[in-house]
XYZ file of N, CA and C in Angstrom:
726
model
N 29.133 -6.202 45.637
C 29.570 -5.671 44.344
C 29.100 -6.577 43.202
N 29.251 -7.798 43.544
C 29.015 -8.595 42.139
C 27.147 -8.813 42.173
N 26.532 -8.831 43.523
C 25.312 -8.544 43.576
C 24.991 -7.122 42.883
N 25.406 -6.480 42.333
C 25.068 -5.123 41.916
C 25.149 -5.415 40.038
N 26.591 -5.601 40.136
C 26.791 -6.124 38.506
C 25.819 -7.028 37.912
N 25.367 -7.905 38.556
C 24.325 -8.864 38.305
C 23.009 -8.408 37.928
N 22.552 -7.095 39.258
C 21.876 -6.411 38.740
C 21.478 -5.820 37.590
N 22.989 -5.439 37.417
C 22.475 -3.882 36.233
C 22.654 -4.854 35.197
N 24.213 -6.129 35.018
C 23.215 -6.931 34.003
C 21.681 -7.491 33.717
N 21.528 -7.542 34.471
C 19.712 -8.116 34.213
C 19.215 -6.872 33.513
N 19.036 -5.970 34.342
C 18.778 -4.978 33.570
C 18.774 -4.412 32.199
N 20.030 -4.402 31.829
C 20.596 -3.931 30.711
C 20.112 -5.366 29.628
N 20.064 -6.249 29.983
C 19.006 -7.568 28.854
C 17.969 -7.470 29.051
N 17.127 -6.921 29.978
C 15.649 -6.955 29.950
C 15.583 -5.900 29.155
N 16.243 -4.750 28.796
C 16.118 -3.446 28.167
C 16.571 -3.517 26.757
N 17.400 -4.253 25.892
C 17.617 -5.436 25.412
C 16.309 -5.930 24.633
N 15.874 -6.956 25.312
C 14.882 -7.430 25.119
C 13.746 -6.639 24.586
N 13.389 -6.016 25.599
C 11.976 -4.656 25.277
C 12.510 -3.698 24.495
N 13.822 -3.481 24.106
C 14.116 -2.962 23.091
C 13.834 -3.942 21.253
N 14.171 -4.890 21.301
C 14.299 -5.896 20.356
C 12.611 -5.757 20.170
N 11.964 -5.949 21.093
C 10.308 -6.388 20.574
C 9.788 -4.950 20.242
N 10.351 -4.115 20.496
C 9.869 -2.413 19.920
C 9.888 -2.043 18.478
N 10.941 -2.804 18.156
C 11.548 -3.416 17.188
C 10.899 -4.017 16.014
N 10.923 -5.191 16.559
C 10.351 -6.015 16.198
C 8.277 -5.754 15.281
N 7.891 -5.096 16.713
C 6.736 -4.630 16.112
C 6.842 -3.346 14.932
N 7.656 -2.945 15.669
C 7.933 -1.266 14.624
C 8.075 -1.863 13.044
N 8.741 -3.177 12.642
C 8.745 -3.824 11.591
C 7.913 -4.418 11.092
N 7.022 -5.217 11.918
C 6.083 -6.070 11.450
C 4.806 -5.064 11.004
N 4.538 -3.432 11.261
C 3.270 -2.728 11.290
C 3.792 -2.586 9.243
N 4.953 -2.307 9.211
C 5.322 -2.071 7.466
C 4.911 -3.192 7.463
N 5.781 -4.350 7.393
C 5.504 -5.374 6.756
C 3.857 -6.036 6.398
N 3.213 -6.065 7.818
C 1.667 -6.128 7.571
C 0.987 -5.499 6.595
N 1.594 -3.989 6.549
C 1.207 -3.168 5.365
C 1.440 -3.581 4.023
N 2.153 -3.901 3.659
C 2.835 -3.825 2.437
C 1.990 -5.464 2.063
N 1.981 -6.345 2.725
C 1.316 -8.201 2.430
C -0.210 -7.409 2.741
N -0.488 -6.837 3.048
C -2.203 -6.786 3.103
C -2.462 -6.319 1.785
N -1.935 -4.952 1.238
C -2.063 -4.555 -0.405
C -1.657 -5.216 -1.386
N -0.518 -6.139 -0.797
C 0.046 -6.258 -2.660
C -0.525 -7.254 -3.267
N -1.370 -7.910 -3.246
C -2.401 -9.009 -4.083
C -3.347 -7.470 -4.621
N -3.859 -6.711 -3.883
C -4.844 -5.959 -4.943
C -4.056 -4.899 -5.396
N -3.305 -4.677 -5.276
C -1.790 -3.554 -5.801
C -1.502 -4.744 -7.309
N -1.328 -5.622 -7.320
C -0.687 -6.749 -8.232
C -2.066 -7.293 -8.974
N -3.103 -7.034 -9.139
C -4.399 -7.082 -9.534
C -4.720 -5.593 -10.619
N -4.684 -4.853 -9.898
C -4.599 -3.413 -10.393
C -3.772 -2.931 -11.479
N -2.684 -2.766 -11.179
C -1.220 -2.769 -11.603
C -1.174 -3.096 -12.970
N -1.371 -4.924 -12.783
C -1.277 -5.421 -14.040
C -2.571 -5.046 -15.243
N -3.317 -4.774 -14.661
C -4.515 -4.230 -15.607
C -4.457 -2.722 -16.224
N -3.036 -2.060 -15.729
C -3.005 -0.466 -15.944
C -2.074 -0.566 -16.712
N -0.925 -1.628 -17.125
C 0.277 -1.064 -17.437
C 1.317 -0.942 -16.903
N 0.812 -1.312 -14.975
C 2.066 -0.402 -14.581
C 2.658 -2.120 -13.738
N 4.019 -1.386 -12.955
C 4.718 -2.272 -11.971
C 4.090 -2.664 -10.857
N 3.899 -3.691 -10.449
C 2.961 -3.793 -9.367
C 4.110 -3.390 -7.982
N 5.024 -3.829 -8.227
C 6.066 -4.148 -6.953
C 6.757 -2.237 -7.307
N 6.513 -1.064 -8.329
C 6.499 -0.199 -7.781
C 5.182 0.969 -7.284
N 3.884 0.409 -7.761
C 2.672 0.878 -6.886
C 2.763 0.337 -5.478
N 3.221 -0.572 -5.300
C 3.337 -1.037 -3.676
C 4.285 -0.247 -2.807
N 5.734 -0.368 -3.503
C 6.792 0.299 -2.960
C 6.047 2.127 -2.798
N 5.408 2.976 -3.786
C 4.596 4.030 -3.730
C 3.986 4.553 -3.042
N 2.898 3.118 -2.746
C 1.714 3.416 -1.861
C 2.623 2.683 -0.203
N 3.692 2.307 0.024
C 4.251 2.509 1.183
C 4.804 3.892 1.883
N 5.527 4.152 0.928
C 6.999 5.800 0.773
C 5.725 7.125 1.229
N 4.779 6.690 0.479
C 3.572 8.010 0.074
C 2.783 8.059 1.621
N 2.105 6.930 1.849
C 1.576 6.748 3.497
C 1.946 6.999 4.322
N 3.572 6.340 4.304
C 4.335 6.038 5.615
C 3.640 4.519 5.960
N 3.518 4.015 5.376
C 2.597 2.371 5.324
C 1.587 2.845 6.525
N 0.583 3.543 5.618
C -0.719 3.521 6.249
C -0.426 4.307 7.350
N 0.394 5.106 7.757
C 0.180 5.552 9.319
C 0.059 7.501 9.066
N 0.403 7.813 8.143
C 0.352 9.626 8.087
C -0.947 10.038 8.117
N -0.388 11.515 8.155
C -1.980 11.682 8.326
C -3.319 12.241 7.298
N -2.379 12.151 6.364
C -3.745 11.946 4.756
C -4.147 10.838 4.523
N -3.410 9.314 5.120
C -3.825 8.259 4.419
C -4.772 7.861 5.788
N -4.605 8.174 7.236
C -5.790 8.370 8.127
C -6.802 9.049 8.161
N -6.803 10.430 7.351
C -8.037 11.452 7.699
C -8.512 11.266 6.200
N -8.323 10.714 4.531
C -8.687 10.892 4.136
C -8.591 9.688 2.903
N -8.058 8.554 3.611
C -7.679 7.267 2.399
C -6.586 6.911 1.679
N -6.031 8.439 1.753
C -5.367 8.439 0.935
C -3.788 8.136 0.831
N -3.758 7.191 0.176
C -2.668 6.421 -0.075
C -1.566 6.495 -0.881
N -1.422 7.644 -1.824
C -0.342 7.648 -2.688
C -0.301 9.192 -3.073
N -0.672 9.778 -2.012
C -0.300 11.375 -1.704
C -1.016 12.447 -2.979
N -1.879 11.592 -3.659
C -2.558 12.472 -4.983
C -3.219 13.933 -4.500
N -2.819 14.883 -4.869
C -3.207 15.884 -5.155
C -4.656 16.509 -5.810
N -5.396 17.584 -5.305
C -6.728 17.448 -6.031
C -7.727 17.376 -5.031
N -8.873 17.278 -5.916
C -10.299 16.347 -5.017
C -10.866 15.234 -5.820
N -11.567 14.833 -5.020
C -12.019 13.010 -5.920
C -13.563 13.423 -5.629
N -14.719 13.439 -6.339
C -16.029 13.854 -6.226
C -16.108 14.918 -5.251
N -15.370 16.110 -5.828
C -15.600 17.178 -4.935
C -15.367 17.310 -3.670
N -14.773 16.356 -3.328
C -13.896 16.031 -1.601
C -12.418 16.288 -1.805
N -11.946 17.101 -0.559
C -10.402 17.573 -0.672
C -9.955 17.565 1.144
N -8.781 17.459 1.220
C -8.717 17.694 2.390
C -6.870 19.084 2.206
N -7.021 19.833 3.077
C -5.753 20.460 3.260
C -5.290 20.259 4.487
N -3.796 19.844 4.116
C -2.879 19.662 4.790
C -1.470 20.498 4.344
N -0.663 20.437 5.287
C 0.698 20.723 4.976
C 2.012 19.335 4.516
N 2.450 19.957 3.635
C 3.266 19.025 2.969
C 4.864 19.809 2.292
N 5.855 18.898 2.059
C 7.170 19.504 1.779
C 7.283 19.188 0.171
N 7.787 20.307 -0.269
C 8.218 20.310 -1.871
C 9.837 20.637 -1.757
N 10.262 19.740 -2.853
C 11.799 19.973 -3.465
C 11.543 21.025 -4.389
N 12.462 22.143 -3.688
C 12.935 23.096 -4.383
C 14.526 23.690 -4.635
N 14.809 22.941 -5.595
C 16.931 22.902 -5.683
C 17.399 22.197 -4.655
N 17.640 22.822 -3.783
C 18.420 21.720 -2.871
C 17.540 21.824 -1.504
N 16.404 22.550 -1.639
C 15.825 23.006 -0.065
C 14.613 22.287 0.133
N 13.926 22.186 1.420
C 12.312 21.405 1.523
C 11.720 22.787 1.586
N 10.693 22.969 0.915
C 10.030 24.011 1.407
C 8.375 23.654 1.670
N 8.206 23.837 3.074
C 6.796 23.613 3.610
C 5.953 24.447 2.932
N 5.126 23.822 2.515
C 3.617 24.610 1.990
C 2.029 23.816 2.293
N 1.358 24.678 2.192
C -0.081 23.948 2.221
C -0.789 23.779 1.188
N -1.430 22.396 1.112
C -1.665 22.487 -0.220
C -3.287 21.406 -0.393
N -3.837 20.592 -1.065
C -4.929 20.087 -1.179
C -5.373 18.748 -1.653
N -5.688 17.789 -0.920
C -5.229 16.635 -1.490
C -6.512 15.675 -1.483
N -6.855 14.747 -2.843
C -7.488 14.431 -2.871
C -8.219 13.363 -1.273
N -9.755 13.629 -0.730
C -9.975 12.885 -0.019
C -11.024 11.915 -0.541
N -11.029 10.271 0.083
C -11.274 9.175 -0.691
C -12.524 8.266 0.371
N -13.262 7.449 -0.419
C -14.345 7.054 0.691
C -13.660 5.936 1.189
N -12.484 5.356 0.630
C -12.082 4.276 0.734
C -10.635 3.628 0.241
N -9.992 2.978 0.819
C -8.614 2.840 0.586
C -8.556 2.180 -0.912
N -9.440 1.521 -0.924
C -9.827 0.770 -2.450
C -9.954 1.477 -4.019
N -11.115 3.104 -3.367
C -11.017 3.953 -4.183
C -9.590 4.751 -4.531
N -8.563 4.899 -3.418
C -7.402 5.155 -3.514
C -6.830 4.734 -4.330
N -6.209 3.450 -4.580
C -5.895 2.699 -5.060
C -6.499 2.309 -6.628
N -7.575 2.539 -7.002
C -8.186 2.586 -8.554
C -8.007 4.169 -8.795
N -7.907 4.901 -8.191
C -7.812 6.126 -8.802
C -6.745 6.675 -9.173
N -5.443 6.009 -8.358
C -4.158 6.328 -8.443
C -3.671 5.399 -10.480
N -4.595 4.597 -9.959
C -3.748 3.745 -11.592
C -4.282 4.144 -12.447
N -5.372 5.539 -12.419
C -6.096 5.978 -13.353
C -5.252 7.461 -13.820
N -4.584 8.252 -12.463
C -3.672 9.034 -12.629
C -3.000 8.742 -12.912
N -1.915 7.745 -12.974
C -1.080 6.689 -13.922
C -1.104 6.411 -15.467
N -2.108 6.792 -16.117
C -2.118 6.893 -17.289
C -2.211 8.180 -17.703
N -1.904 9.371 -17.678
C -1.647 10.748 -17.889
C -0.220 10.384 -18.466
N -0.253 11.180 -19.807
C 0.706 10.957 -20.801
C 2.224 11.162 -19.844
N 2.412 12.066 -18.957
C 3.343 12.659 -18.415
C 4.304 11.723 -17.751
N 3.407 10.787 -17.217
C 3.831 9.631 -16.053
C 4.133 8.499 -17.102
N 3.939 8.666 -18.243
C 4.129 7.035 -19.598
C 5.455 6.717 -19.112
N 6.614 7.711 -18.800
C 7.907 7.038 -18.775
C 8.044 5.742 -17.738
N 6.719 5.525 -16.494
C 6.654 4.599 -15.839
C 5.977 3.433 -16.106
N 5.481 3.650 -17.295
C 4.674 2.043 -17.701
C 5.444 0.660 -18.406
N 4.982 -0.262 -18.221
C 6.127 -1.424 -18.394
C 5.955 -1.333 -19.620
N 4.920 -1.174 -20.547
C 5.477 -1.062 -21.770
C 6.214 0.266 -22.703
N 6.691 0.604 -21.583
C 8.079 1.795 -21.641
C 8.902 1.963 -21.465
N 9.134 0.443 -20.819
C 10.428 0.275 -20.106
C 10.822 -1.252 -20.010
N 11.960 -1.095 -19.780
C 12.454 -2.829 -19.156
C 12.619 -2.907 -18.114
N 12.721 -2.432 -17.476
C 12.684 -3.159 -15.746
C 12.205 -1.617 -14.779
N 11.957 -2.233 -13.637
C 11.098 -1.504 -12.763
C 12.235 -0.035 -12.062
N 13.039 -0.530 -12.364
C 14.151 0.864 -11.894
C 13.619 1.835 -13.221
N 13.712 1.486 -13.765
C 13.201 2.776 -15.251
C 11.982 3.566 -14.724
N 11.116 2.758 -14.170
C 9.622 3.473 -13.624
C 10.014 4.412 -12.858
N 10.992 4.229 -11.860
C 11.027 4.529 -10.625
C 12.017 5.692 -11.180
N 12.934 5.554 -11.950
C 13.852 6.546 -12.412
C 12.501 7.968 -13.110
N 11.442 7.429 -14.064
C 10.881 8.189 -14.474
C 9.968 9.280 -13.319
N 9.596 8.645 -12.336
C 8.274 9.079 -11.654
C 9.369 9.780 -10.679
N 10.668 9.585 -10.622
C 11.406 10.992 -10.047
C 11.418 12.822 -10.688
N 10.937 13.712 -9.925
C 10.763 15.020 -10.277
C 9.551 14.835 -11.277
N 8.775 14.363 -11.591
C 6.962 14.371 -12.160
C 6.470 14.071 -11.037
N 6.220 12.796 -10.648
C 5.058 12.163 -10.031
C 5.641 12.536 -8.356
N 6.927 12.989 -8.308
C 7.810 13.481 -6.821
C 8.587 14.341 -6.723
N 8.616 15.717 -5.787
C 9.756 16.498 -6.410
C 11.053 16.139 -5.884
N 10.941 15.218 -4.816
C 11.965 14.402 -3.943
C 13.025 14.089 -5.011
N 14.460 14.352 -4.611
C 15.400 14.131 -5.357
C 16.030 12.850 -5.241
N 15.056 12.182 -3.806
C 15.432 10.736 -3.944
C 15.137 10.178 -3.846
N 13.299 10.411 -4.572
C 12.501 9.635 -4.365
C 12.529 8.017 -4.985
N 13.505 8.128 -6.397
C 13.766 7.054 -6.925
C 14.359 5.827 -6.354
N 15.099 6.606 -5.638
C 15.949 5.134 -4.406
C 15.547 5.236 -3.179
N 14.673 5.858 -3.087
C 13.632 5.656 -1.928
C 12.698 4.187 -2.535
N 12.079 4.736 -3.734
C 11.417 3.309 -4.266
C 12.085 2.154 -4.340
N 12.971 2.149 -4.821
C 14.038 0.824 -5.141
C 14.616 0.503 -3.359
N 14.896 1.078 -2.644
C 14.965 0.413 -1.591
C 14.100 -0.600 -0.619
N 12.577 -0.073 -1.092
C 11.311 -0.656 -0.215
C 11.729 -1.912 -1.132
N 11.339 -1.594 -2.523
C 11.181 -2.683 -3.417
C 12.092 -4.269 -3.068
N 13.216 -3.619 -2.693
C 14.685 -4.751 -2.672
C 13.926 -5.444 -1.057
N 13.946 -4.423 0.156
C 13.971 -4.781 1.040
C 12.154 -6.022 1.377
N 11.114 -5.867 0.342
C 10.450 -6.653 0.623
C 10.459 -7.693 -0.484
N 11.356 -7.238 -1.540
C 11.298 -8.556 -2.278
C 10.319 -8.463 -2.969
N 9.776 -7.235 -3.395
C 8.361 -6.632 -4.070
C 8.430 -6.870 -5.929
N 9.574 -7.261 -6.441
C 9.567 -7.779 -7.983
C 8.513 -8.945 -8.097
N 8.694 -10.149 -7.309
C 8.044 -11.352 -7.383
C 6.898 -10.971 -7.694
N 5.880 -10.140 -7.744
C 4.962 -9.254 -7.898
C 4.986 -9.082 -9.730
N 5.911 -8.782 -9.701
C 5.949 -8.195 -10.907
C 5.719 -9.595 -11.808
N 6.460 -10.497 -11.653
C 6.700 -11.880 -12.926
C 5.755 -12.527 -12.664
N 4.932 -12.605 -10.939
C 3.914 -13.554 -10.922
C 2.562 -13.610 -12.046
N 2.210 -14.552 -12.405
C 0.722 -14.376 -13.313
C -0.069 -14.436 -12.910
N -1.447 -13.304 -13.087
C -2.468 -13.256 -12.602
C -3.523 -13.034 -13.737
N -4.657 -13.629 -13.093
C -5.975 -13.090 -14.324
C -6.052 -11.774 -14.589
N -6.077 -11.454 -15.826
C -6.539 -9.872 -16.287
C -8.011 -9.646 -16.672
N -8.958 -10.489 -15.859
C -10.394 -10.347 -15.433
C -11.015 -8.735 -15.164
N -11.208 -8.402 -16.362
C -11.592 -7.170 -15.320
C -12.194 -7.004 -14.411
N -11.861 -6.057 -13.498
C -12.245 -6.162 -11.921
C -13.823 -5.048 -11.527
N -14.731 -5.764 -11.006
C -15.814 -4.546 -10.820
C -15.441 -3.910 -9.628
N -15.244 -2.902 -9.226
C -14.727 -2.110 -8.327
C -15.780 -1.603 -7.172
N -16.967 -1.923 -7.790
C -18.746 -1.819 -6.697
C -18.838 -3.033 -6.308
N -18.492 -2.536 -5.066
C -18.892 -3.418 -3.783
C -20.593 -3.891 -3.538
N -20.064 -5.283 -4.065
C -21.876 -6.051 -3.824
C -22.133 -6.659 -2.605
N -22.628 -6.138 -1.689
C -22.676 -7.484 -0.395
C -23.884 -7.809 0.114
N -24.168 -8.594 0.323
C -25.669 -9.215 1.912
C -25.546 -8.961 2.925
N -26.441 -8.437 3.498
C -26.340 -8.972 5.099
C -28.214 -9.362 5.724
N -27.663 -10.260 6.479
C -28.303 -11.033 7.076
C -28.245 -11.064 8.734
N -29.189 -10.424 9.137
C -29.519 -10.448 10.830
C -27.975 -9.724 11.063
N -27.541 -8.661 10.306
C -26.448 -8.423 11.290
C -25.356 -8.755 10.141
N -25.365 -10.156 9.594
C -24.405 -10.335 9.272
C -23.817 -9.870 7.853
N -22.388 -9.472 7.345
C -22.051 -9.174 5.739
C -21.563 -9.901 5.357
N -21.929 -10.358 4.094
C -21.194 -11.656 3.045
C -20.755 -11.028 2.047
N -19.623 -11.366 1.198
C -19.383 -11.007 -0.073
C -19.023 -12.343 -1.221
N -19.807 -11.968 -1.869
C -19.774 -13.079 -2.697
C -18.420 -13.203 -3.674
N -17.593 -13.568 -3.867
C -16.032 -13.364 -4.857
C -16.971 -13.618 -6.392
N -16.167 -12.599 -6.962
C -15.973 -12.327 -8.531
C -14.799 -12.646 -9.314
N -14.957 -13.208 -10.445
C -13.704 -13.528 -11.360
C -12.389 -12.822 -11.273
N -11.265 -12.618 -10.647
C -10.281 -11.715 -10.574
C -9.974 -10.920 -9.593
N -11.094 -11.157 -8.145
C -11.279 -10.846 -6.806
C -9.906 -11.660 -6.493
N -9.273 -10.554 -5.230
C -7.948 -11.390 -4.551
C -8.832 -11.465 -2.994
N -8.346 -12.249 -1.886
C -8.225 -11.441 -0.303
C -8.572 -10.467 -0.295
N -7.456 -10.181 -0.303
C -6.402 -8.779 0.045
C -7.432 -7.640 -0.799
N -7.803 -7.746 -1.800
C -8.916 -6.880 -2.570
C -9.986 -6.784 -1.669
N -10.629 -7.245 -1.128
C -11.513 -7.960 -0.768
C -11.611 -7.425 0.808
N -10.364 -7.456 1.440
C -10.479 -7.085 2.415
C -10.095 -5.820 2.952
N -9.257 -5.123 1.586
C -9.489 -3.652 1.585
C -10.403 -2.762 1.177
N -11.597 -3.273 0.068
C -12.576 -2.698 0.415
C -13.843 -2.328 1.454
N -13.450 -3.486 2.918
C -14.214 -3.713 3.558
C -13.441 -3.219 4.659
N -12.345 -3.158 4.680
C -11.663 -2.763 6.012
C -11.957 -3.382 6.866
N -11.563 -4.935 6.791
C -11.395 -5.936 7.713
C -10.066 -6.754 7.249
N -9.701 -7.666 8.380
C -7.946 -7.838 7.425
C -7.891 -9.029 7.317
N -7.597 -9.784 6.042
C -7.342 -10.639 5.415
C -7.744 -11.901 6.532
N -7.003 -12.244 7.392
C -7.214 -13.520 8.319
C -8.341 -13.631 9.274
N -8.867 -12.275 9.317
C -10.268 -12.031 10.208
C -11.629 -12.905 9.188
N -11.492 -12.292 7.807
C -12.007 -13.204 6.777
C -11.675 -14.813 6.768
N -10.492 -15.047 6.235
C -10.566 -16.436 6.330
C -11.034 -16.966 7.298
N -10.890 -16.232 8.780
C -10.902 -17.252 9.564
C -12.616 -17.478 10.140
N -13.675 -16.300 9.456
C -14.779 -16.363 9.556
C -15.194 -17.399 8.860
N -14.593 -17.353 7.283
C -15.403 -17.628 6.371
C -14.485 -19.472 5.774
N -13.490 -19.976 6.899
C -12.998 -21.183 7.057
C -12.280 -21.413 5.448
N -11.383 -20.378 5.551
C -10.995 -20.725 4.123
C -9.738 -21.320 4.284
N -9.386 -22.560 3.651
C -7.973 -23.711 3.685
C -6.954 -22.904 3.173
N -7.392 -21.739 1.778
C -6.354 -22.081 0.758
C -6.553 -20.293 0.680
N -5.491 -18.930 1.060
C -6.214 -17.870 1.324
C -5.488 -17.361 -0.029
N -4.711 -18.215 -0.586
C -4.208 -17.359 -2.361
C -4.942 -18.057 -2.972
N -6.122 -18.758 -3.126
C -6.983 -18.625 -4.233
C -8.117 -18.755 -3.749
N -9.074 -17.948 -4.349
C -10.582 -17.738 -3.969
C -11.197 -18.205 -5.180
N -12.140 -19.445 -4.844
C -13.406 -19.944 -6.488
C -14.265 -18.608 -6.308
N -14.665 -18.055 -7.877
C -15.820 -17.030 -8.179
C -17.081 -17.808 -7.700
N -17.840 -17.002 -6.810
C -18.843 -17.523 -6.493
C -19.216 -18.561 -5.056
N -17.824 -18.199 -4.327
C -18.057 -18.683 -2.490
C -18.580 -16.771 -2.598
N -19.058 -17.359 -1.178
C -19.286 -16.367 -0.438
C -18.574 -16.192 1.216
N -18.013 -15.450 1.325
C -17.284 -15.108 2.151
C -18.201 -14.360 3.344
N -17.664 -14.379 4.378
C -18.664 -14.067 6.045
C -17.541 -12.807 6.310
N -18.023 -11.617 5.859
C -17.181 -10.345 5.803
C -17.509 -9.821 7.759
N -18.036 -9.734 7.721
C -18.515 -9.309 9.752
C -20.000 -9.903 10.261
């Protein structure tokens, strides 16, 4: 008998366990998400007007942090509507209507690149409609998030949907940190050599910029290109991209 109990305890902690690390990863795939963008989310951002720590919280809620299936089949990262150079993709998607979801199909911009995502969204961001979300419209980042409810979402809760990511990663620090307002060239310049791609950094280049236009991830870089110090890049290293 107590050979049995012993058993099913073991059991029941190994299950436990492989439960905890299911877990565990199921957390760390957001979290990875959210630290890989927000240096070029917080680059962007501040050059548009807008909150950086609520384009991040956005481009999480809108994806599903990178895992749905517009921001897999087509870049796209913050659920924009439309086509981007005559590229569209249709999918099905849910609209708030009074109190109901109602499924429809509909057309959504498709993107060559998560990067282009991301500059195009802060460009839809300045459409007079969406002003109630710009910091110089507001005092604090709940106002954005209050505004871009029923415009920019028909979600009735989409606002504390935002403010929850925001709290839970601590996504303000974003907001007060200072960064260069360098304007950013958004054309990707690179070398390659026998195989290999370099990118040379530009004035106001982050990582994280850097390694979302290339779709390689942040530490795969450093660790090619032996970098000590991975929050600041001098204009003019060149980096060992693949």
């Amino acid at each position: 008998m107590k050979k049995m109990w012993k058993r099913a305890a073991a059991a029941v902690a190994f299950t436990g366990i492989l439960s905890a690390g299911v877990m565990d990863a199921h957390a760390d795939y957001k979290s990875d998400f959210v630290y890989t963008y927000a240096g070029s989310a917080q680059t962007l951002a501040n050059q548009m007007n807008l909150y950086p720590s609520v384009m991040i919280a956005q481009m999480a809620l809108e994806s599903n942090y990178g895992t749905s299936g517009l921001t897999q089949s087509a870049n796209n990262l913050f659920g924009v509507k439309g086509s981007y150079g005559g590229k569209s993709i249709v999918l099905k998607t849910q609209e708030q209507k009074g109190k109901k979801l109602v499924t429809i199909k509909d057309h959504f911009r498709s993107y060559p690149s998560k990067w282009a995502s991301m500059v195009d969204y802060t460009k839809v961001m300045q459409g007079s409609h969406l002003s109630g979300a710009w910091v110089s419209n507001t005092s604090n980042y709940r106002q954005a998030t209050r505004a871009l409810q029923g415009v920019y979402a028909t979600d009735r809760y989409y606002s504390s949907k935002l403010n929850a990511i925001i709290a839970q990663y601590g996504l303000t620090r974003y907001d007060t940190k200072q960064v260069k307002t360098t304007k950013v060239s958004y054309k990707v310049k690179s070398t390659s050599t026998s195989g290999r791609i370099t990118h040379t950094v530009r004035a106001g280049e982050t990582l994280s910029s850097i390694a979302v236009k290339y779709g390689v991830p942040e530490r795969t870089i450093a660790a090619r290109s032996g970098l000590a110090n991975t929050n600041h890049l001098v204009a003019g290293k060149r980096l060992v991209i693949k």
